[in-house]
Structures are given as C-alpha cells and as structure tokens.
C-alpha cells in the first residue's frame, strides 16, 4: 500500500493459500487469458411429409462448414507469430462517425475489414499455405438426421458443436427446423388426424363403406352401422388411428372423419317418386296453411344464385359509388364574394 515500487497483485493472497496455484478467477480476468466467445448457431429448414412424422424417418444431409486448419492449428501463420492490427489497434472493431446535421453525429461500430475481427494481422510471407492465413478451411460434414414418430411442425433437432469452427471460439450448434408439407388428404391437429369425405345422398341415407389408405400404407375399412343416417357436416372418430405421441409412439390420437353429403345437382322427381320418398322419410311439418292464409300471402319465385359472385359484384358496385363520391367532392368550390 506504500508509495512507489511495483504494483501490488491482488491475487497474491490466493497464491499464498493455494501454493502458487494462480488466479481462481482466471477464466474471466485479463491475467488468465481472454474468455472464449460462443460461435453462432446455423439453422436449416428440413422439409418433411406427414408420412415422415407418422412413421419416423432418417435423412442424410451433406453440409459445408469451417474447421480449424490442421496445418497451422488455427494460428494462420507458419511460425505461429502475429502482430496487432493497426487498423483497429487489436480490438477487432472500428468506429466510424457520420455527420447527420448541425450538432448531430452518428457513431457506428463495425467489424474491422483489415483483420476480419481477429484483432491481429499476419505477414504475407508467413501465412499458412493451407488456409492462406484465414485460420480455418472448408470441410464437408455428413449428418444423419433422425426424425422421430410424432414430431411436430416447427420442432428443432440439434447437433451440438457441429457449426463453423473458429479460433478461441466455442463452436455453435447446427439446428434443423422441421417444415411440414401440406398433405392432400390428411390434416393434423396436435395428435389427431382429420379426413374430409363426401357421401352421396343414397350413401348418407342407406349406408356406405369405403377403404381409406392410412399414412403407413394400411387399408382401413370405413363403414356405417346398419340403418344409420349420416347428416351433412357430421363427424365420426376412430380411436388409436391418429398421430403417434412423440417419444410414446405406442400411444396414438384419434382419426376424425368429417362427412359432407352431396345432393343431386339438377333434375326433378316425378309425383310418384315424391310419394315413394314421403312413405319412407319422416312426415312433413304439421303446420300447414289454410286456403284463407294462402290467399293473404304473396307468391314469390326462387332463382339459383352463386353467393360468392353476388357478394363480389355488390362490393365492386359499392367501390365504384365511393370513387364517384370522391371525384365529386374534389371538384371546384365556389366562394361567395364579400360585400
């Protein structure tokens, strides 16, 4: 604590206790060396089908990445020597100042272009012949990605420490993000599957059966119970035929079938056919109108329409009327002369 002399080392007390073992905080102090930063993760989308997520699959992918040069061990030079970059004074970053206006400046920090952020430069004659002083070289890596049964869209599969290598850097990860392609027949919601199926009016009233090819190639026989009537928009479910649960593939969700009923598009029935249907179907509503009530009603005519075209036409007419109002309001205005 006295004046003059050499500066006092605050870690000498630890050395006296631990037999000269050095600084216990060396990992984060300047005396113990620079702390290694972590490299960036590399993210790749991986497209998969619903069959892949149902059955599980493996995909082999070849990727290019940077690895530490084996010849110079990441030094970049033949002798291992390097000098501090004059452009950034060894910080690896440069600061530029731009004038934005009177008494206004903008200060921006960016990676030094001379040393590419390393803070040091290598004499051209001493540069490593294999990496040309870059300290890393390109390498091909073959990865086998295992897509497990029941995985979800957007789920990540991580390969730790397989990203680009760099000196004094903890290598980041390669991350694959599953991207599910749309299936033409099946729709997934969590662990359940949904299928749309159209029935004819006869099938809806009198019964049906049809085969359904599942995601693993099995043929499921779908059939109605005897005498059962299927209503338009009705759902039916089959247990344990949905998606397998992730990491519990022997447990599965449900398979839902959504039925639509197609009515005859055109044509009419004869009076005899109407009487035959009335004998089978439930009776009509009991609230029949009397002749006097019918006389008080005005007759109408039902016409066929395409509701989407109707709405589109009305919106277009409204837009045209709005545009006309805008044109009229923007016309010349006449002001009264002052007396």
mmCIF file of C-alpha atoms in Angstrom, residues 80-326:
data_model
loop_
_atom_site.group_PDB
_atom_site.id
_atom_site.type_symbol
_atom_site.label_atom_id
_atom_site.label_comp_id
_atom_site.label_asym_id
_atom_site.label_seq_id
_atom_site.Cartn_x
_atom_site.Cartn_y
_atom_site.Cartn_z
ATOM 1 C CA UNK A 80 2.595 -19.009 -35.171
ATOM 2 C CA UNK A 81 3.514 -15.326 -34.957
ATOM 3 C CA UNK A 82 1.100 -12.468 -35.499
ATOM 4 C CA UNK A 83 1.033 -8.727 -34.894
ATOM 5 C CA UNK A 84 -1.615 -6.384 -33.609
ATOM 6 C CA UNK A 85 -3.848 -4.986 -36.321
ATOM 7 C CA UNK A 86 -3.010 -1.343 -36.974
ATOM 8 C CA UNK A 87 -6.460 -0.610 -38.340
ATOM 9 C CA UNK A 88 -8.360 -1.378 -35.129
ATOM 10 C CA UNK A 89 -5.493 -1.408 -32.601
ATOM 11 C CA UNK A 90 -6.206 -5.041 -31.779
ATOM 12 C CA UNK A 91 -9.858 -4.592 -30.784
ATOM 13 C CA UNK A 92 -11.282 -6.241 -33.909
ATOM 14 C CA UNK A 93 -13.806 -3.404 -34.258
ATOM 15 C CA UNK A 94 -13.740 0.002 -35.919
ATOM 16 C CA UNK A 95 -15.794 3.062 -35.059
ATOM 17 C CA UNK A 96 -16.978 5.421 -37.772
ATOM 18 C CA UNK A 97 -18.607 8.811 -37.209
ATOM 19 C CA UNK A 98 -21.073 10.353 -39.650
ATOM 20 C CA UNK A 99 -22.424 13.884 -39.629
ATOM 21 C CA UNK A 100 -26.235 13.835 -39.709
ATOM 22 C CA UNK A 101 -26.838 17.565 -39.404
ATOM 23 C CA UNK A 102 -25.895 20.636 -37.382
ATOM 24 C CA UNK A 103 -24.638 19.486 -33.974
ATOM 25 C CA UNK A 104 -25.770 15.929 -34.771
ATOM 26 C CA UNK A 105 -23.441 12.999 -35.344
ATOM 27 C CA UNK A 106 -23.932 9.232 -35.561
ATOM 28 C CA UNK A 107 -21.365 6.812 -34.185
ATOM 29 C CA UNK A 108 -21.340 3.309 -35.709
ATOM 30 C CA UNK A 109 -19.305 0.259 -34.732
ATOM 31 C CA UNK A 110 -18.451 -2.455 -37.250
ATOM 32 C CA UNK A 111 -16.043 -5.366 -37.690
ATOM 33 C CA UNK A 112 -12.590 -4.354 -38.820
ATOM 34 C CA UNK A 113 -12.170 -5.149 -42.513
ATOM 35 C CA UNK A 114 -8.376 -5.466 -42.223
ATOM 36 C CA UNK A 115 -8.288 -8.311 -39.696
ATOM 37 C CA UNK A 116 -11.924 -9.502 -40.038
ATOM 38 C CA UNK A 117 -12.473 -9.026 -36.315
ATOM 39 C CA UNK A 118 -9.498 -11.064 -35.087
ATOM 40 C CA UNK A 119 -7.523 -8.017 -33.901
ATOM 41 C CA UNK A 120 -4.281 -9.276 -35.431
ATOM 42 C CA UNK A 121 -2.574 -9.430 -38.800
ATOM 43 C CA UNK A 122 -0.143 -11.905 -40.335
ATOM 44 C CA UNK A 123 2.770 -11.076 -42.608
ATOM 45 C CA UNK A 124 2.020 -12.342 -46.112
ATOM 46 C CA UNK A 125 5.262 -14.364 -46.341
ATOM 47 C CA UNK A 126 4.451 -16.100 -43.042
ATOM 48 C CA UNK A 127 0.869 -17.035 -43.907
ATOM 49 C CA UNK A 128 -0.102 -20.720 -43.736
ATOM 50 C CA UNK A 129 -0.094 -22.330 -47.168
ATOM 51 C CA UNK A 130 -3.198 -24.402 -46.438
ATOM 52 C CA UNK A 131 -5.597 -21.778 -45.047
ATOM 53 C CA UNK A 132 -3.876 -18.691 -46.568
ATOM 54 C CA UNK A 133 -3.853 -17.033 -43.165
ATOM 55 C CA UNK A 134 -7.618 -17.475 -42.639
ATOM 56 C CA UNK A 135 -7.058 -19.984 -39.762
ATOM 57 C CA UNK A 136 -9.969 -22.112 -40.992
ATOM 58 C CA UNK A 137 -10.658 -24.233 -44.088
ATOM 59 C CA UNK A 138 -13.844 -25.522 -45.731
ATOM 60 C CA UNK A 139 -14.889 -29.072 -44.887
ATOM 61 C CA UNK A 140 -17.799 -31.349 -45.830
ATOM 62 C CA UNK A 141 -19.828 -32.857 -42.987
ATOM 63 C CA UNK A 142 -22.351 -35.664 -43.447
ATOM 64 C CA UNK A 143 -25.125 -35.570 -40.848
ATOM 65 C CA UNK A 144 -27.846 -38.174 -40.359
ATOM 66 C CA UNK A 145 -30.999 -36.526 -39.045
ATOM 67 C CA UNK A 146 -33.389 -38.857 -37.198
ATOM 68 C CA UNK A 147 -36.997 -37.679 -37.408
ATOM 69 C CA UNK A 148 -38.879 -39.486 -34.634
ATOM 70 C CA UNK A 149 -42.504 -40.543 -34.754
ATOM 71 C CA UNK A 150 -44.919 -37.882 -33.585
ATOM 72 C CA UNK A 151 -42.636 -34.880 -34.031
ATOM 73 C CA UNK A 152 -44.357 -31.581 -34.776
ATOM 74 C CA UNK A 153 -44.099 -28.885 -37.425
ATOM 75 C CA UNK A 154 -41.506 -26.355 -36.246
ATOM 76 C CA UNK A 155 -39.786 -28.778 -33.857
ATOM 77 C CA UNK A 156 -35.988 -28.474 -33.679
ATOM 78 C CA UNK A 157 -33.352 -31.198 -33.996
ATOM 79 C CA UNK A 158 -29.973 -30.005 -32.664
ATOM 80 C CA UNK A 159 -26.436 -31.226 -33.401
ATOM 81 C CA UNK A 160 -24.307 -29.674 -30.679
ATOM 82 C CA UNK A 161 -20.906 -28.276 -31.616
ATOM 83 C CA UNK A 162 -21.249 -29.011 -35.347
ATOM 84 C CA UNK A 163 -21.424 -25.438 -36.696
ATOM 85 C CA UNK A 164 -18.497 -23.381 -38.035
ATOM 86 C CA UNK A 165 -15.272 -23.603 -36.023
ATOM 87 C CA UNK A 166 -13.112 -20.558 -35.253
ATOM 88 C CA UNK A 167 -10.044 -19.925 -33.065
ATOM 89 C CA UNK A 168 -10.760 -19.024 -29.429
ATOM 90 C CA UNK A 169 -14.442 -19.750 -30.003
ATOM 91 C CA UNK A 170 -16.829 -22.356 -28.595
ATOM 92 C CA UNK A 171 -18.366 -23.960 -31.674
ATOM 93 C CA UNK A 172 -22.086 -23.341 -32.107
ATOM 94 C CA UNK A 173 -24.780 -25.868 -32.989
ATOM 95 C CA UNK A 174 -26.431 -26.934 -36.234
ATOM 96 C CA UNK A 175 -30.198 -26.773 -35.797
ATOM 97 C CA UNK A 176 -32.728 -28.344 -38.173
ATOM 98 C CA UNK A 177 -36.275 -26.959 -38.010
ATOM 99 C CA UNK A 178 -38.972 -29.316 -39.313
ATOM 100 C CA UNK A 179 -41.192 -27.840 -42.024
ATOM 101 C CA UNK A 180 -44.315 -29.939 -42.671
ATOM 102 C CA UNK A 181 -45.557 -30.155 -46.247
ATOM 103 C CA UNK A 182 -49.298 -29.977 -46.765
ATOM 104 C CA UNK A 183 -50.941 -33.383 -47.234
ATOM 105 C CA UNK A 184 -53.605 -33.802 -49.928
ATOM 106 C CA UNK A 185 -55.943 -35.872 -47.736
ATOM 107 C CA UNK A 186 -54.980 -35.827 -44.047
ATOM 108 C CA UNK A 187 -54.854 -32.752 -41.792
ATOM 109 C CA UNK A 188 -53.078 -32.837 -38.438
ATOM 110 C CA UNK A 189 -54.099 -31.088 -35.226
ATOM 111 C CA UNK A 190 -51.660 -31.932 -32.419
ATOM 112 C CA UNK A 191 -52.015 -35.747 -32.126
ATOM 113 C CA UNK A 192 -55.271 -36.121 -34.094
ATOM 114 C CA UNK A 193 -55.847 -36.595 -37.814
ATOM 115 C CA UNK A 194 -58.761 -35.250 -39.850
ATOM 116 C CA UNK A 195 -60.109 -36.506 -43.168
ATOM 117 C CA UNK A 196 -62.843 -34.951 -45.327
ATOM 118 C CA UNK A 197 -65.103 -37.425 -47.163
ATOM 119 C CA UNK A 198 -68.099 -36.796 -49.412
ATOM 120 C CA UNK A 199 -71.111 -39.122 -49.438
ATOM 121 C CA UNK A 200 -73.884 -39.311 -51.975
ATOM 122 C CA UNK A 201 -77.408 -38.806 -50.705
ATOM 123 C CA UNK A 202 -78.052 -42.517 -51.151
ATOM 124 C CA UNK A 203 -74.956 -43.420 -49.103
ATOM 125 C CA UNK A 204 -75.912 -40.977 -46.354
ATOM 126 C CA UNK A 205 -79.424 -42.447 -46.074
ATOM 127 C CA UNK A 206 -78.895 -46.107 -46.914
ATOM 128 C CA UNK A 207 -75.355 -46.816 -45.685
ATOM 129 C CA UNK A 208 -71.825 -46.810 -47.091
ATOM 130 C CA UNK A 209 -68.417 -48.448 -46.929
ATOM 131 C CA UNK A 210 -65.100 -47.440 -48.477
ATOM 132 C CA UNK A 211 -61.361 -48.167 -47.990
ATOM 133 C CA UNK A 212 -59.053 -45.493 -46.596
ATOM 134 C CA UNK A 213 -55.299 -45.751 -47.159
ATOM 135 C CA UNK A 214 -53.554 -44.697 -43.948
ATOM 136 C CA UNK A 215 -50.186 -42.911 -43.674
ATOM 137 C CA UNK A 216 -48.364 -46.220 -43.141
ATOM 138 C CA UNK A 217 -50.000 -47.896 -46.167
ATOM 139 C CA UNK A 218 -52.616 -49.902 -44.254
ATOM 140 C CA UNK A 219 -56.124 -50.120 -45.699
ATOM 141 C CA UNK A 220 -58.846 -49.165 -43.213
ATOM 142 C CA UNK A 221 -62.422 -50.225 -43.979
ATOM 143 C CA UNK A 222 -64.747 -47.349 -43.111
ATOM 144 C CA UNK A 223 -68.438 -48.310 -42.951
ATOM 145 C CA UNK A 224 -71.646 -47.110 -41.357
ATOM 146 C CA UNK A 225 -73.756 -49.070 -38.912
ATOM 147 C CA UNK A 226 -76.879 -50.787 -40.340
ATOM 148 C CA UNK A 227 -79.762 -48.315 -40.578
ATOM 149 C CA UNK A 228 -77.592 -45.334 -39.573
ATOM 150 C CA UNK A 229 -78.211 -41.996 -41.294
ATOM 151 C CA UNK A 230 -75.294 -39.584 -41.728
ATOM 152 C CA UNK A 231 -76.150 -35.883 -41.542
ATOM 153 C CA UNK A 232 -74.299 -33.205 -43.555
ATOM 154 C CA UNK A 233 -71.308 -31.927 -41.575
ATOM 155 C CA UNK A 234 -71.347 -34.862 -39.120
ATOM 156 C CA UNK A 235 -68.104 -36.108 -37.535
ATOM 157 C CA UNK A 236 -67.133 -39.690 -36.731
ATOM 158 C CA UNK A 237 -63.992 -40.817 -34.884
ATOM 159 C CA UNK A 238 -61.771 -43.908 -34.840
ATOM 160 C CA UNK A 239 -59.700 -44.397 -31.700
ATOM 161 C CA UNK A 240 -55.926 -45.041 -31.868
ATOM 162 C CA UNK A 241 -55.637 -44.233 -35.582
ATOM 163 C CA UNK A 242 -54.347 -40.681 -35.163
ATOM 164 C CA UNK A 243 -50.733 -39.495 -34.874
ATOM 165 C CA UNK A 244 -48.340 -41.329 -32.543
ATOM 166 C CA UNK A 245 -47.364 -39.370 -29.440
ATOM 167 C CA UNK A 246 -43.814 -38.005 -29.501
ATOM 168 C CA UNK A 247 -41.454 -40.323 -27.541
ATOM 169 C CA UNK A 248 -44.502 -42.518 -26.766
ATOM 170 C CA UNK A 249 -45.189 -43.943 -30.236
ATOM 171 C CA UNK A 250 -47.423 -46.764 -28.983
ATOM 172 C CA UNK A 251 -49.977 -44.180 -27.865
ATOM 173 C CA UNK A 252 -51.948 -42.529 -30.665
ATOM 174 C CA UNK A 253 -54.604 -39.884 -31.063
ATOM 175 C CA UNK A 254 -57.891 -40.168 -32.909
ATOM 176 C CA UNK A 255 -58.742 -40.214 -36.605
ATOM 177 C CA UNK A 256 -61.728 -37.944 -37.292
ATOM 178 C CA UNK A 257 -63.856 -38.238 -40.426
ATOM 179 C CA UNK A 258 -65.860 -35.203 -41.476
ATOM 180 C CA UNK A 259 -68.725 -36.106 -43.819
ATOM 181 C CA UNK A 260 -70.349 -33.888 -46.405
ATOM 182 C CA UNK A 261 -73.468 -35.025 -48.273
ATOM 183 C CA UNK A 262 -73.809 -34.288 -51.981
ATOM 184 C CA UNK A 263 -77.348 -33.703 -53.174
ATOM 185 C CA UNK A 264 -78.379 -34.140 -56.837
ATOM 186 C CA UNK A 265 -77.262 -31.061 -58.764
ATOM 187 C CA UNK A 266 -80.166 -30.868 -61.203
ATOM 188 C CA UNK A 267 -83.333 -32.576 -62.284
ATOM 189 C CA UNK A 268 -86.644 -33.102 -60.532
ATOM 190 C CA UNK A 269 -88.639 -36.018 -59.176
ATOM 191 C CA UNK A 270 -91.913 -37.275 -60.538
ATOM 192 C CA UNK A 271 -95.014 -37.188 -58.313
ATOM 193 C CA UNK A 272 -94.766 -40.965 -57.947
ATOM 194 C CA UNK A 273 -91.166 -40.693 -56.721
ATOM 195 C CA UNK A 274 -92.151 -37.946 -54.260
ATOM 196 C CA UNK A 275 -94.891 -40.180 -52.822
ATOM 197 C CA UNK A 276 -92.406 -43.055 -52.511
ATOM 198 C CA UNK A 277 -89.937 -40.834 -50.619
ATOM 199 C CA UNK A 278 -92.690 -39.467 -48.370
ATOM 200 C CA UNK A 279 -93.606 -43.010 -47.407
ATOM 201 C CA UNK A 280 -90.013 -43.608 -46.213
ATOM 202 C CA UNK A 281 -88.951 -40.244 -44.801
ATOM 203 C CA UNK A 282 -90.368 -38.545 -41.687
ATOM 204 C CA UNK A 283 -93.670 -36.757 -42.275
ATOM 205 C CA UNK A 284 -93.770 -33.098 -43.224
ATOM 206 C CA UNK A 285 -94.261 -30.302 -40.717
ATOM 207 C CA UNK A 286 -97.780 -30.299 -39.267
ATOM 208 C CA UNK A 287 -98.104 -26.511 -39.593
ATOM 209 C CA UNK A 288 -99.973 -26.459 -42.943
ATOM 210 C CA UNK A 289 -101.521 -23.208 -44.197
ATOM 211 C CA UNK A 290 -105.279 -22.898 -44.756
ATOM 212 C CA UNK A 291 -106.719 -21.644 -48.039
ATOM 213 C CA UNK A 292 -107.540 -18.309 -46.430
ATOM 214 C CA UNK A 293 -103.985 -17.899 -45.185
ATOM 215 C CA UNK A 294 -102.633 -18.798 -48.602
ATOM 216 C CA UNK A 295 -104.789 -16.114 -50.215
ATOM 217 C CA UNK A 296 -103.243 -13.496 -47.929
ATOM 218 C CA UNK A 297 -99.695 -14.452 -48.977
ATOM 219 C CA UNK A 298 -97.839 -13.040 -51.974
ATOM 220 C CA UNK A 299 -96.266 -15.621 -54.246
ATOM 221 C CA UNK A 300 -92.514 -15.493 -54.852
ATOM 222 C CA UNK A 301 -90.114 -17.180 -57.261
ATOM 223 C CA UNK A 302 -86.850 -18.783 -56.127
ATOM 224 C CA UNK A 303 -83.915 -18.391 -58.513
ATOM 225 C CA UNK A 304 -80.472 -20.041 -58.453
ATOM 226 C CA UNK A 305 -77.581 -17.815 -57.356
ATOM 227 C CA UNK A 306 -73.838 -18.095 -56.777
ATOM 228 C CA UNK A 307 -73.479 -16.282 -53.461
ATOM 229 C CA UNK A 308 -69.729 -15.622 -53.911
ATOM 230 C CA UNK A 309 -70.324 -13.925 -57.283
ATOM 231 C CA UNK A 310 -73.198 -11.949 -55.779
ATOM 232 C CA UNK A 311 -71.091 -10.612 -52.904
ATOM 233 C CA UNK A 312 -68.193 -9.800 -55.225
ATOM 234 C CA UNK A 313 -70.499 -7.867 -57.562
ATOM 235 C CA UNK A 314 -72.012 -5.870 -54.683
ATOM 236 C CA UNK A 315 -68.576 -4.958 -53.303
ATOM 237 C CA UNK A 316 -67.464 -3.775 -56.738
ATOM 238 C CA UNK A 317 -70.597 -1.610 -57.091
ATOM 239 C CA UNK A 318 -70.024 -0.080 -53.654
ATOM 240 C CA UNK A 319 -66.399 0.715 -54.517
ATOM 241 C CA UNK A 320 -67.427 2.402 -57.781
ATOM 242 C CA UNK A 321 -70.032 4.502 -55.958
ATOM 243 C CA UNK A 322 -67.426 5.517 -53.372
ATOM 244 C CA UNK A 323 -64.981 6.543 -56.123
ATOM 245 C CA UNK A 324 -67.669 8.692 -57.772
ATOM 246 C CA UNK A 325 -68.353 10.475 -54.467
ATOM 247 C CA UNK A 326 -64.637 11.161 -54.071
#
